[in-house]
Tab-separated table of C-alpha atoms and ligand atoms in Angstrom:
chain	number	residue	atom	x	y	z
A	1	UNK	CA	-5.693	10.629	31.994
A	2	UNK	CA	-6.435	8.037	29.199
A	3	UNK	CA	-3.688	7.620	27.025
A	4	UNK	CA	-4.409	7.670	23.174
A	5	UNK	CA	-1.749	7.787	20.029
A	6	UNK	CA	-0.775	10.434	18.735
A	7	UNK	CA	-2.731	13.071	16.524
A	8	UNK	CA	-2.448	10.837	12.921
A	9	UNK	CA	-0.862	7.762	13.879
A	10	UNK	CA	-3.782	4.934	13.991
A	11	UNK	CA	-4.552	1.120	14.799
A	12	UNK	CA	-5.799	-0.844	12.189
A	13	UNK	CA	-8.078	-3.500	14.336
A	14	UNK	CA	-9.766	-6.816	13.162
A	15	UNK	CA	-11.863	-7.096	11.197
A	16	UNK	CA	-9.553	-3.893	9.326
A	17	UNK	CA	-6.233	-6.142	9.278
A	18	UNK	CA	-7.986	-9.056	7.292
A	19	UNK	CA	-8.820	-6.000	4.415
A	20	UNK	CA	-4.755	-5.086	4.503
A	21	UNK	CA	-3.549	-8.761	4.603
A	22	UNK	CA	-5.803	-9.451	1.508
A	23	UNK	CA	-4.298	-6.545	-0.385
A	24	UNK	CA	-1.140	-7.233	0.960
A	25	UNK	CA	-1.858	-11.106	-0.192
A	26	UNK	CA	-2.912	-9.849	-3.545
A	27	UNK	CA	0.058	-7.493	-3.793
A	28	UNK	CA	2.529	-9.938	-3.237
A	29	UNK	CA	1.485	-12.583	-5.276
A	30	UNK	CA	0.886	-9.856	-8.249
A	31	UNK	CA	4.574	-8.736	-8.017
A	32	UNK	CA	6.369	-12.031	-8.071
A	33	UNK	CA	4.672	-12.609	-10.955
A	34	UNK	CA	6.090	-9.862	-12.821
A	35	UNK	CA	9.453	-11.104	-10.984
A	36	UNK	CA	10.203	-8.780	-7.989
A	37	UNK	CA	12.015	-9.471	-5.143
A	38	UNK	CA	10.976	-7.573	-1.200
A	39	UNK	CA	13.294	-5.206	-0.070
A	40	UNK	CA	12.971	-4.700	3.697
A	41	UNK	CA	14.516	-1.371	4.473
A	42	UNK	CA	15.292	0.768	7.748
A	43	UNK	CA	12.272	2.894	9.105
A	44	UNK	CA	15.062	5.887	10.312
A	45	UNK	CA	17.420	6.872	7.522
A	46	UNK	CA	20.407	10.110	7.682
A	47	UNK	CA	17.929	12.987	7.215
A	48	UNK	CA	20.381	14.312	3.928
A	49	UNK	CA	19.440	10.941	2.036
A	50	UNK	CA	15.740	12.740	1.852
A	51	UNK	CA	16.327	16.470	1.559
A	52	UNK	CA	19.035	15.332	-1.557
A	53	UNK	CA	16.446	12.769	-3.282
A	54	UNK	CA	13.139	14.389	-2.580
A	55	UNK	CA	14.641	17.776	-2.862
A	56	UNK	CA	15.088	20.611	-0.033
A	57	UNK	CA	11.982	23.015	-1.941
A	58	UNK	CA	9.428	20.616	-1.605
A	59	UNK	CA	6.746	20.405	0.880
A	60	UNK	CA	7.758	16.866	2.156
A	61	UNK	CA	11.396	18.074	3.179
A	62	UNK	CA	10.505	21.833	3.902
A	63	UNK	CA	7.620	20.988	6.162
A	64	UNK	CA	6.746	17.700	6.505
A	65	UNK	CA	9.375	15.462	8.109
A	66	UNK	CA	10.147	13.710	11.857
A	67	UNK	CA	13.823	15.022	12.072
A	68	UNK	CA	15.645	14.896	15.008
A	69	UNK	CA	18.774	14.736	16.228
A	70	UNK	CA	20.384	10.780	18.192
A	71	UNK	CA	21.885	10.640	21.189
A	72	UNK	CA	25.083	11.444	18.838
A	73	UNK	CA	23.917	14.729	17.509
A	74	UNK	CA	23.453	13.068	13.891
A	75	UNK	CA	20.498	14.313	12.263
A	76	UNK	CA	17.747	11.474	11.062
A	77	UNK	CA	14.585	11.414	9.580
A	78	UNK	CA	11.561	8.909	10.050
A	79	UNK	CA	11.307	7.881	6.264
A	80	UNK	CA	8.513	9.726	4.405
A	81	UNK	CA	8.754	7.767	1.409
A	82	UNK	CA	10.766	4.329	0.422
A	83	UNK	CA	12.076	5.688	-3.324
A	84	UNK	CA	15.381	6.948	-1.302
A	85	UNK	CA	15.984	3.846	0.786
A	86	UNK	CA	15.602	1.749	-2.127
A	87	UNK	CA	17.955	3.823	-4.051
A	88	UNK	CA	20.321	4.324	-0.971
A	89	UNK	CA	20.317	0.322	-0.597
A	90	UNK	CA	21.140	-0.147	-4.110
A	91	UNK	CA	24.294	2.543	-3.810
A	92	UNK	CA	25.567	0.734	-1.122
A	93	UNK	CA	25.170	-3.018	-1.910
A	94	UNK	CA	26.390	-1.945	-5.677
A	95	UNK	CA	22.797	-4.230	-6.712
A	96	UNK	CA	23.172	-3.092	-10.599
A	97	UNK	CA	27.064	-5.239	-10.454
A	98	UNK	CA	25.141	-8.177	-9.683
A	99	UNK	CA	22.116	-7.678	-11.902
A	100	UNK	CA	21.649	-5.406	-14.698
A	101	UNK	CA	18.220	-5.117	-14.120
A	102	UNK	CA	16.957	-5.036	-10.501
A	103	UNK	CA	13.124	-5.166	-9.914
A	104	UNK	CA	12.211	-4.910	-5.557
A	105	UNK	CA	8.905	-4.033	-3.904
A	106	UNK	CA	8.412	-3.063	-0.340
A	107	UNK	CA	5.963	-2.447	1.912
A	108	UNK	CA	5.553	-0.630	5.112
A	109	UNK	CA	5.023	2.523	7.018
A	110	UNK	CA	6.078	6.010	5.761
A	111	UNK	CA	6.080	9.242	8.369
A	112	UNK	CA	4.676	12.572	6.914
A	113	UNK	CA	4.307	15.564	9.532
A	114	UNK	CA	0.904	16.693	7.190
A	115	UNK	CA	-2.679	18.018	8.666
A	116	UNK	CA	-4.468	14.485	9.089
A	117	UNK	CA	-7.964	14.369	7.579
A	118	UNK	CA	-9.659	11.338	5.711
A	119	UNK	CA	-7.120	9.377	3.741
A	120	UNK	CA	-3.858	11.588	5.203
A	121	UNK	CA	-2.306	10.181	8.118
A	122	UNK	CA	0.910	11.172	9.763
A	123	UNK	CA	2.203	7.492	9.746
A	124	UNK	CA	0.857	6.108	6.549
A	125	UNK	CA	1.569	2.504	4.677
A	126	UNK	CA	2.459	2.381	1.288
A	127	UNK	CA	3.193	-0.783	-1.193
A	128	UNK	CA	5.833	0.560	-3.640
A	129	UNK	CA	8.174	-0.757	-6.203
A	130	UNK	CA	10.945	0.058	-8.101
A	131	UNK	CA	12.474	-1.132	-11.030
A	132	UNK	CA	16.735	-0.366	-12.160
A	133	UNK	CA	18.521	-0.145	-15.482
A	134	UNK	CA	15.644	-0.173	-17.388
A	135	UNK	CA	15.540	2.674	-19.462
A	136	UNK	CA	12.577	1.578	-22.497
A	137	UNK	CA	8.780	3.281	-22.722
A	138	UNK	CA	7.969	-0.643	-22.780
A	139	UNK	CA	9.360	-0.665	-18.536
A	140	UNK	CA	6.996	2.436	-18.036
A	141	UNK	CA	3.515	1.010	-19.747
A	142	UNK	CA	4.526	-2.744	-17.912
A	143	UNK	CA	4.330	-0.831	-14.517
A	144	UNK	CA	0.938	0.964	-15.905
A	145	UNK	CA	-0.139	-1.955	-16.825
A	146	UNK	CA	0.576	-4.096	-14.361
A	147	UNK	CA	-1.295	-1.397	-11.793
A	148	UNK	CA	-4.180	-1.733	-13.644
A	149	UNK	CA	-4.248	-5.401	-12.954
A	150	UNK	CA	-3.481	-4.965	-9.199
A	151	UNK	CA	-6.610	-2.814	-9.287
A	152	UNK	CA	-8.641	-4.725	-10.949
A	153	UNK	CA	-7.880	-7.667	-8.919
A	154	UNK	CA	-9.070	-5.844	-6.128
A	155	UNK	CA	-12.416	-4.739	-7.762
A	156	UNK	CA	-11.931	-1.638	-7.634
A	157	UNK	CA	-13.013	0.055	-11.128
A	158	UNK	CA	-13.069	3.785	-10.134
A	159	UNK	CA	-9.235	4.319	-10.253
A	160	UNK	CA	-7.938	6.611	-13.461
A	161	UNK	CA	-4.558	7.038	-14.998
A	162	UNK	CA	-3.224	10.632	-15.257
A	163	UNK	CA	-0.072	10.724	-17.265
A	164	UNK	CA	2.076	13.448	-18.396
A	165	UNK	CA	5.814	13.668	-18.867
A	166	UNK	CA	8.406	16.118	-17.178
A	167	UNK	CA	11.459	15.440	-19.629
A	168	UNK	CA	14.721	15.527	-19.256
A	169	UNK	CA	17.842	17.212	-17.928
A	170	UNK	CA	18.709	18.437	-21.630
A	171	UNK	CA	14.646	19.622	-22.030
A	172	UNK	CA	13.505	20.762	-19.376
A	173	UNK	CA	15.995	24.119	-18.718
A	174	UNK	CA	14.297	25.616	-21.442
A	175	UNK	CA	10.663	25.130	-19.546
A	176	UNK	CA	11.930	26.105	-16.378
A	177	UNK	CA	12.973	29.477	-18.309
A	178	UNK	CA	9.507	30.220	-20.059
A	179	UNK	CA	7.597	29.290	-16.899
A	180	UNK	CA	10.153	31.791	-15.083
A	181	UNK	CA	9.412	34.525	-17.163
A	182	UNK	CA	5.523	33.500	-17.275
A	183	UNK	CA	5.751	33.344	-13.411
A	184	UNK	CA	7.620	36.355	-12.927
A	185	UNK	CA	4.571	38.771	-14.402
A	186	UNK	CA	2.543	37.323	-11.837
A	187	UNK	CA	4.566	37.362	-8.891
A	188	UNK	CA	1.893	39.876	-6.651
A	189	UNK	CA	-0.842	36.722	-7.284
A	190	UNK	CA	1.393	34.005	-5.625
A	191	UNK	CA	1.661	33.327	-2.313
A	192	UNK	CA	5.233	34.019	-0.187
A	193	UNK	CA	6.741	30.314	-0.696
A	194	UNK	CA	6.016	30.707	-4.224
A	195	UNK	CA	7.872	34.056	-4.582
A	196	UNK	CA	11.003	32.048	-3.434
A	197	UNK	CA	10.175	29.004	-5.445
A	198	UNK	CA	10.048	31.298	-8.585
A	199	UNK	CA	13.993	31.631	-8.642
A	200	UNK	CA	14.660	28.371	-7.392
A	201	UNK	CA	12.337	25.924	-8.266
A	202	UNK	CA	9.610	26.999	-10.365
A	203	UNK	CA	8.141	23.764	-11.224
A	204	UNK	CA	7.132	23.262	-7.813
A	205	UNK	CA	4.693	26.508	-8.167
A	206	UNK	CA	2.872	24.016	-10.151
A	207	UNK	CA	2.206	22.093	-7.828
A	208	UNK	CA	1.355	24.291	-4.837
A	209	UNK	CA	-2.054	24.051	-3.594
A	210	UNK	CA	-2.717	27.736	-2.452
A	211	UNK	CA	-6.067	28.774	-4.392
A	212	UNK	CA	-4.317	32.245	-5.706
A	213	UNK	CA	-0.946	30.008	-7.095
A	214	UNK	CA	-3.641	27.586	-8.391
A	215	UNK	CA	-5.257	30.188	-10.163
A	216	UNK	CA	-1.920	31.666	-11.891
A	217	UNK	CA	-0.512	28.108	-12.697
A	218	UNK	CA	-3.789	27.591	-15.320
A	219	UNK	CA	-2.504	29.836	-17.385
A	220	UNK	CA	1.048	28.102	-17.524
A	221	UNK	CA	3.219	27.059	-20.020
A	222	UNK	CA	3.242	23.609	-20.456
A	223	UNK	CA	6.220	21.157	-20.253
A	224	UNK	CA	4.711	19.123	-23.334
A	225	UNK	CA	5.289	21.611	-25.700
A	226	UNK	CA	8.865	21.660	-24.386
A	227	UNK	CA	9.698	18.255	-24.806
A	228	UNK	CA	13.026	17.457	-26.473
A	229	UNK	CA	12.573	14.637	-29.552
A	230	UNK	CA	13.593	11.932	-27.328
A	231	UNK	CA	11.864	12.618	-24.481
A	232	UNK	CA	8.637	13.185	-26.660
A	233	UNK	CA	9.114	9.512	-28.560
A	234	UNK	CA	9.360	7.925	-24.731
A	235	UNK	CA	5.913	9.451	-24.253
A	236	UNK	CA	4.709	8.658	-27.222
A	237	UNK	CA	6.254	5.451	-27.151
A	238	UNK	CA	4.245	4.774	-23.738
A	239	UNK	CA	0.784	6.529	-24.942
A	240	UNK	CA	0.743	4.638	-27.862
A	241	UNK	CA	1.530	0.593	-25.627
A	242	UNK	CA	-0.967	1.943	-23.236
A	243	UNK	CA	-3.492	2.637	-26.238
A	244	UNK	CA	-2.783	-0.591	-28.472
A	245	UNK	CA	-3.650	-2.870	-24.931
A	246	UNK	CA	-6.511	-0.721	-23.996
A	247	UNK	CA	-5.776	1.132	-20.698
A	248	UNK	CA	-7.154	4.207	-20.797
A	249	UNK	CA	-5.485	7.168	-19.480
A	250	UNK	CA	-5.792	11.455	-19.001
A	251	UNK	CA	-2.795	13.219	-20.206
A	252	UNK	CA	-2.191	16.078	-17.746
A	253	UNK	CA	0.383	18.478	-18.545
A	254	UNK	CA	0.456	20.150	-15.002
A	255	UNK	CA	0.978	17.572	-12.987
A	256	UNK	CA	4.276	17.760	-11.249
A	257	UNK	CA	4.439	15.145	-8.617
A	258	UNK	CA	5.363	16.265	-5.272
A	259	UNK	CA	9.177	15.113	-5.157
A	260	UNK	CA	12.041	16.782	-7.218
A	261	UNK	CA	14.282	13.405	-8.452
A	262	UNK	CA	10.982	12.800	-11.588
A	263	UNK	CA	12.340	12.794	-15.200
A	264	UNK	CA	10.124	11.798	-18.289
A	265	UNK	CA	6.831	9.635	-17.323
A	266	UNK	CA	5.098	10.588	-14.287
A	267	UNK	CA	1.935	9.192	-13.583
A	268	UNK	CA	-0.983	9.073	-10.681
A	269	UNK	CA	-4.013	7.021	-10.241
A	270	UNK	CA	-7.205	8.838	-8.961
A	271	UNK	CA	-10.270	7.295	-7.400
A	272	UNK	CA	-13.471	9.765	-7.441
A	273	UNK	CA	-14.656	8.133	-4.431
A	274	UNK	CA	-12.148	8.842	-2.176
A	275	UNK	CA	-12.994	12.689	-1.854
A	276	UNK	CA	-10.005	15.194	-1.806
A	277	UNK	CA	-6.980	12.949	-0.831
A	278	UNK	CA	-7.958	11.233	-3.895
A	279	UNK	CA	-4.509	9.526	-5.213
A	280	UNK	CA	-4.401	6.192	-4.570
A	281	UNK	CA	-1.052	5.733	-6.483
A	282	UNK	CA	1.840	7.338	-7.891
A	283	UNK	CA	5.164	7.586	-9.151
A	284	UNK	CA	7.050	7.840	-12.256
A	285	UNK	CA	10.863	7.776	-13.999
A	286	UNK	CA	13.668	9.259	-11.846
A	287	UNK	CA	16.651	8.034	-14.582
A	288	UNK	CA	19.275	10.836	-12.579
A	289	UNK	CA	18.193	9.630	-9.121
A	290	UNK	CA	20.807	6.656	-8.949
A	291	UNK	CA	23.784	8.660	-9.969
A	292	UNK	CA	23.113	11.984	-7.931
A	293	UNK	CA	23.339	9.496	-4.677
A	294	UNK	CA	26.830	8.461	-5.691
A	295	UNK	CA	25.802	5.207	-7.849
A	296	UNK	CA	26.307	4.421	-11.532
A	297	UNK	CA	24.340	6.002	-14.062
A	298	UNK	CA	21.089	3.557	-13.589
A	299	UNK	CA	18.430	4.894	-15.479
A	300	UNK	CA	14.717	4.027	-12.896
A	301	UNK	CA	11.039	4.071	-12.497
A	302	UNK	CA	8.338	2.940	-9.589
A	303	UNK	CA	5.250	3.987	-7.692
A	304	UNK	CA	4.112	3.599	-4.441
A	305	UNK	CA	0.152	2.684	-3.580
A	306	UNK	CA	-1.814	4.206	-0.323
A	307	UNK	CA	-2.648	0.840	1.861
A	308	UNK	CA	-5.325	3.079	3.722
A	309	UNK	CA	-6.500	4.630	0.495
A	310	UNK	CA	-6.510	1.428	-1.091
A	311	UNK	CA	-8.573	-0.018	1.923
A	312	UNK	CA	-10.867	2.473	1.911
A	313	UNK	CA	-12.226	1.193	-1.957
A	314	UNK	CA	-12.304	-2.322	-1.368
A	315	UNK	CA	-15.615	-4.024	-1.325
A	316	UNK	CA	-15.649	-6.110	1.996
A	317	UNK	CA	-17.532	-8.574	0.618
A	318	UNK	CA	-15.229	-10.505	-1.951
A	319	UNK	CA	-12.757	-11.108	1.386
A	320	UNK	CA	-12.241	-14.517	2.460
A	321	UNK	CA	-14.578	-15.389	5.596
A	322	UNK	CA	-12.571	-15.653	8.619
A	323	UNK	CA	-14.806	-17.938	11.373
A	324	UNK	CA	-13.971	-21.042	13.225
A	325	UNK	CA	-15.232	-23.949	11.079
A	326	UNK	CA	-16.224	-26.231	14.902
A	327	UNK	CA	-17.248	-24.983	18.187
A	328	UNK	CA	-16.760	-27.632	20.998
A	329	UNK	CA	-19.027	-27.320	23.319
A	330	UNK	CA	-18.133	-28.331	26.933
A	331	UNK	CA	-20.673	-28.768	29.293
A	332	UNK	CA	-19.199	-28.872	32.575
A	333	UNK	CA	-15.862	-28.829	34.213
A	334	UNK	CA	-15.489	-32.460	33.059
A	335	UNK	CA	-16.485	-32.072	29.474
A	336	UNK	CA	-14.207	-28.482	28.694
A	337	UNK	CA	-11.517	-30.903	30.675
A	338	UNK	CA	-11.905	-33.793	27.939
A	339	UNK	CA	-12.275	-31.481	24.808
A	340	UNK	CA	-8.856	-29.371	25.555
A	341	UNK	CA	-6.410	-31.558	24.100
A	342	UNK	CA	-8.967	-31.825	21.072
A	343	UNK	CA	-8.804	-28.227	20.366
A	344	UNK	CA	-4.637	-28.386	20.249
A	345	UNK	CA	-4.678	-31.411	18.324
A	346	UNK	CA	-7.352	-29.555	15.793
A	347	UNK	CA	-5.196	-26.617	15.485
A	348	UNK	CA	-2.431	-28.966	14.511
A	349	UNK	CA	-3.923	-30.540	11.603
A	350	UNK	CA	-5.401	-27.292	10.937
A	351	UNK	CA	-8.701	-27.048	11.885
A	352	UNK	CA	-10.319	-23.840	12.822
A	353	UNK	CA	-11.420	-24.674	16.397
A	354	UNK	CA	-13.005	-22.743	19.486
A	355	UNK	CA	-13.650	-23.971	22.486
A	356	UNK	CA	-15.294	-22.219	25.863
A	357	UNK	CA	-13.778	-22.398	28.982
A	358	UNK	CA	-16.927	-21.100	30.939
A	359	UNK	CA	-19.597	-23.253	31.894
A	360	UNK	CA	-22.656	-22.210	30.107
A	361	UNK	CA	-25.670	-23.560	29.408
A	362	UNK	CA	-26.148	-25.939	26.089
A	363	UNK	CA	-29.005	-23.342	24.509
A	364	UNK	CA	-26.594	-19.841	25.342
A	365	UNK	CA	-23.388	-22.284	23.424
A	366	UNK	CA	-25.587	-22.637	20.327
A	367	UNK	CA	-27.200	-19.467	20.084
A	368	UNK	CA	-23.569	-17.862	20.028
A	369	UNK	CA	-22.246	-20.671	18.212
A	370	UNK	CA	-25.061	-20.008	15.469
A	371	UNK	CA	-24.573	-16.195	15.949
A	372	UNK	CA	-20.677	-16.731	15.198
A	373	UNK	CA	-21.698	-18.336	12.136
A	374	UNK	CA	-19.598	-21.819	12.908
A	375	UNK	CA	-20.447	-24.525	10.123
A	376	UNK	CA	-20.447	-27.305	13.082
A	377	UNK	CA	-20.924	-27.702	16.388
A	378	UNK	CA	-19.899	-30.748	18.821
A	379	UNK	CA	-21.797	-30.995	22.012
A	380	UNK	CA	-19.984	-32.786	25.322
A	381	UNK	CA	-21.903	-33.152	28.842
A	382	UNK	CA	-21.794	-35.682	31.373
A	383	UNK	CA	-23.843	-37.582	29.228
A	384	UNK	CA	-21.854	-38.074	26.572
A	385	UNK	CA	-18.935	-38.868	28.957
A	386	UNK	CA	-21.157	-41.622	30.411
A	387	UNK	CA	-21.940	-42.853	27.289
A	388	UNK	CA	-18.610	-42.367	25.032
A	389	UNK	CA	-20.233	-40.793	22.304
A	390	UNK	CA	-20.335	-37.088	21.485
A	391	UNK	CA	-23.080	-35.155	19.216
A	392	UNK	CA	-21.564	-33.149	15.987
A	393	UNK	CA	-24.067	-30.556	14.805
A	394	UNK	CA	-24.339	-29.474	11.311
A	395	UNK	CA	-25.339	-25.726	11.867
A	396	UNK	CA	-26.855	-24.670	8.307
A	397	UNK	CA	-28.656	-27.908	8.347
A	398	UNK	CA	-29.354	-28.566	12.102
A	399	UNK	CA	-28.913	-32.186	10.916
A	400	UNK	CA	-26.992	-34.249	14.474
A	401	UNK	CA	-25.058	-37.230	14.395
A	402	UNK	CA	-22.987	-39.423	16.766
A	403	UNK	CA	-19.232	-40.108	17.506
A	404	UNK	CA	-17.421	-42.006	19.201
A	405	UNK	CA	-15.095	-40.111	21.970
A	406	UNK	CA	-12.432	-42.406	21.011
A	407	UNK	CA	-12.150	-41.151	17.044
A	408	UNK	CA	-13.012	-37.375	17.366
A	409	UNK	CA	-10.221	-36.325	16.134
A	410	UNK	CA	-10.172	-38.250	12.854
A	411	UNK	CA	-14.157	-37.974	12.513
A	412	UNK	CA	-13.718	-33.738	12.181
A	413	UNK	CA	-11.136	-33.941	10.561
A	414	UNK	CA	-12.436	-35.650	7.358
A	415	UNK	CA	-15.446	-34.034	7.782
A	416	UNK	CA	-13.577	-30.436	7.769
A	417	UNK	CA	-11.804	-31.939	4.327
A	418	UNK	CA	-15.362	-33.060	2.791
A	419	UNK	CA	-16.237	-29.458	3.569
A	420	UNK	CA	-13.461	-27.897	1.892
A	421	UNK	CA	-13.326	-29.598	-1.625
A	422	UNK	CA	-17.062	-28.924	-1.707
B	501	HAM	P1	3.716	10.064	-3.168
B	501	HAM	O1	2.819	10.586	-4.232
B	501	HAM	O2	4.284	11.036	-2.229
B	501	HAM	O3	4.859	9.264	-3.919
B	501	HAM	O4	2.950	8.954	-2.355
B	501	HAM	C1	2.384	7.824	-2.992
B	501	HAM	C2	1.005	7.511	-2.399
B	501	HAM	O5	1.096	7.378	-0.989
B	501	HAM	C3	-0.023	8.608	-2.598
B	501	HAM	O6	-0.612	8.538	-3.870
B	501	HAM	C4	-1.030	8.265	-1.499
B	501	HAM	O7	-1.881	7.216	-1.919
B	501	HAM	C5	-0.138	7.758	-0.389
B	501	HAM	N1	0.109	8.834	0.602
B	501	HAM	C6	1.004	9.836	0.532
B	501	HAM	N2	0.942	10.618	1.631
B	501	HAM	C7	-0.020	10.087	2.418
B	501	HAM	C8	-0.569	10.433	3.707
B	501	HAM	N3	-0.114	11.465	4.417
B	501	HAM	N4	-1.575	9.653	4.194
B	501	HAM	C9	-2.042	8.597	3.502
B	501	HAM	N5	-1.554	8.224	2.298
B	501	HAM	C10	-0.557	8.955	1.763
B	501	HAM	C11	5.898	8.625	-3.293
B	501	HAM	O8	5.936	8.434	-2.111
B	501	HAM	C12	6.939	8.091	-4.239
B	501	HAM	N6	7.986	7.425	-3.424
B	501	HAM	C13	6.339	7.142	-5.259
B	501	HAM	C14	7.374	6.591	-6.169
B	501	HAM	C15	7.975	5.399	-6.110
B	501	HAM	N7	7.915	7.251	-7.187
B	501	HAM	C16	8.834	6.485	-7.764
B	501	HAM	N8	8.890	5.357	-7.094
């Protein structure tokens, strides 16, 4: 039997890899700029860092995780999300003593045990960040903003902002009450998890995606209209930055977010084209998060992108194209023998090179030469060995000239440069 991977887990191949090193590229260079540091965190984590932080009633720690016991008997969990590391790594190297305000972005695979389909993947990649003891609506619409210029780096124009706010620890019992005893007359339409999430955790009905719960949650309460005075002047605070610098934004009042540690501003960005897995970001405030894992009272925000989703919207043609600039081309034992060292010493000063090690024909090494799109070729057969010179080929132009065997090197070099500062 062939082997394959496993059901959801996928290589990414060349030419893929040069569309997640650009946005990778692009990611990076975005987030120093707003002054982030990379946090490179642990792939396996204790399985109780994710049921506390994500919380045990959601989907993600109910149904979705790779738990299993080590060799010990300790329980662990493949990391379905980086929020919790960050946060754990904070805790435990006491970050906020040596800053006051700590911004970190990560990248790297996440593990969710979901139903794969287009754009939902058992071992996913997100690039997230998070930003500590920064409590201001001006922290929130930064983030917004500074996702909107990620995105429109990329060229990608289709991605919308969906906002909405789920308050605060002092607001948000008395929604949890009304959508109780809204839920509770309409218990017989929701499906069995919801019947248990009524009692204890009703905000996650909201967010259930069976069609009946769906069709109950329309008719909700919504958390807006519960907002306490400070947690409404945060979101207003926010809608009003986001307004005055011209990112445009849907307020939805039912969205939830699928993890339990959210307080005040969540958000999501949507992309139309990407069909039903259609959220290409998220994230949002989690100012209790810090403290309920044991740390100081650090209020917090971040999101997390989908590489694949990302990948999926970028336009292939604004990448950088990857090709070797020079073929050498060796006819004969004699002439690949000569041109070896040429290739290594071209690498070293950084010359995209290729050379062929079987003995072809001159016409088949220029037709693939041409078909590889190489902007020169230099041609080597017993003749030019005989003679000491060697032809270089300008491909585009089909223009040849001679040089000397003895100054190859420096020859295509300098040529290479005139090439690039054209
Ligand atoms: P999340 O909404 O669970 O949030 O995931 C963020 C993004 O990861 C999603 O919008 C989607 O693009 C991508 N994603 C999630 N699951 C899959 C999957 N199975 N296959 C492919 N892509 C997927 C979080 O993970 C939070 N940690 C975000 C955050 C950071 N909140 C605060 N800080």
């Amino acid at each position: 039997m062939v082997l394959q991977a496993i059901k959801g887990f996928n290589d990414i191949l060349p030419p893929e890899t040069a569309v997640w090193q650009f946005i990778e590229g692009e990611f990076r260079r975005l987030l120093d700029a707003y002054g982030y540091g990379e946090i490179r965190l642990p792939i396996l984590e204790y399985t109780e860092l994710f049921s506390r932080s994500i919380g045990d009633d959601t989907d993600i720690v109910e149904k979705e995780m790779y738990t299993f016991a080590d060799r010990a008997g300790r329980s662990l969990t493949l990391r379905p999300e980086g929020t919790a590391s960050v946060v754990r790594a904070l805790v435990q190297h006491q970050l906020m003593k040596v800053r006051e305000v700590n911004k970190l972005y990560y990248l790297g695979p996440m593990f969710r045990y979901e139903r794969p389909q287009k754009g939902r993947y058992r071992q996913f990649y997100q690039l997230g960040a998070e930003v500590f003891g920064e409590a201001s609506h001006r922290q929130d619409a930064e983030m917004l903003v500074m996702l909107a210029r990620f995105f429109h780096v990329m060229n990608i124009r289709s991605a919308k902002l969906h906002l909405n706010s789920l308050g605060c620890e002092q607001c948000r019992p008395a929604y949890r009450r009304a959508l109780q005893d809204f839920l509770a007359g309409r218990r017989e339409d929701l499906c069995a998890d919801c019947h248990r999430r009524v009692e204890r955790n009703p905000l996650r009905v909201l967010d259930c995606k069976h069609p009946g719960c769906r069709e109950v949650v329309a008719g909700a309460p919504k958390i807006l209209d519960y907002l306490g005075e400070e947690c409404r002047r945060h979101f207003h605070g926010l809608t009003g930055l986001l307004d005055e610098v011209g990112l445009e934004y849907e307020v939805d009042p039912m969205m939830v977010r699928g993890l339990d540690y959210y307080t005040r501003t969540t958000f999501e960005f949507l992309a139309g084209d990407l069909g039903a897995q259609n959220a290409v970001a998220a994230g949002g405030r989690y100012d209790r998060l810090v403290a309920e894992l044991g740390g100081p009272s650090t209020p917090a925000i971040g999101f997390a992108i989908g590489l694949e989703r990302l990948a999926m919207l970028v336009d292939r043609g604004q990448l950088p194209v990857d090709r070797p600039f020079i073929a050498l081309l060796g006819l004969g034992e004699k002439a690949i023998d000569r041109l070896f060292p040429l290739r290594q010493e071209l690498a070293r000063a950084g010359v995209p090179a290729r050379l062929n090690y079987r003995q072809k024909g001159l016409k088949n090494l220029l037709k693939k030469a041409d078909r590889d799109k190489v902007n020169y070729s230099l041609i080597v057969g017993d003749q030019e060995l005989e003679t000491g010179v060697a032809i270089l080929r300008n491909m585009e132009s089909q223009e040849q000239r001679s040089i000397p065997l003895s100054s190859l090197l420096t020859e295509i070099v300098e040529v290479f440069n005139g090439h690039q500062n054209q």
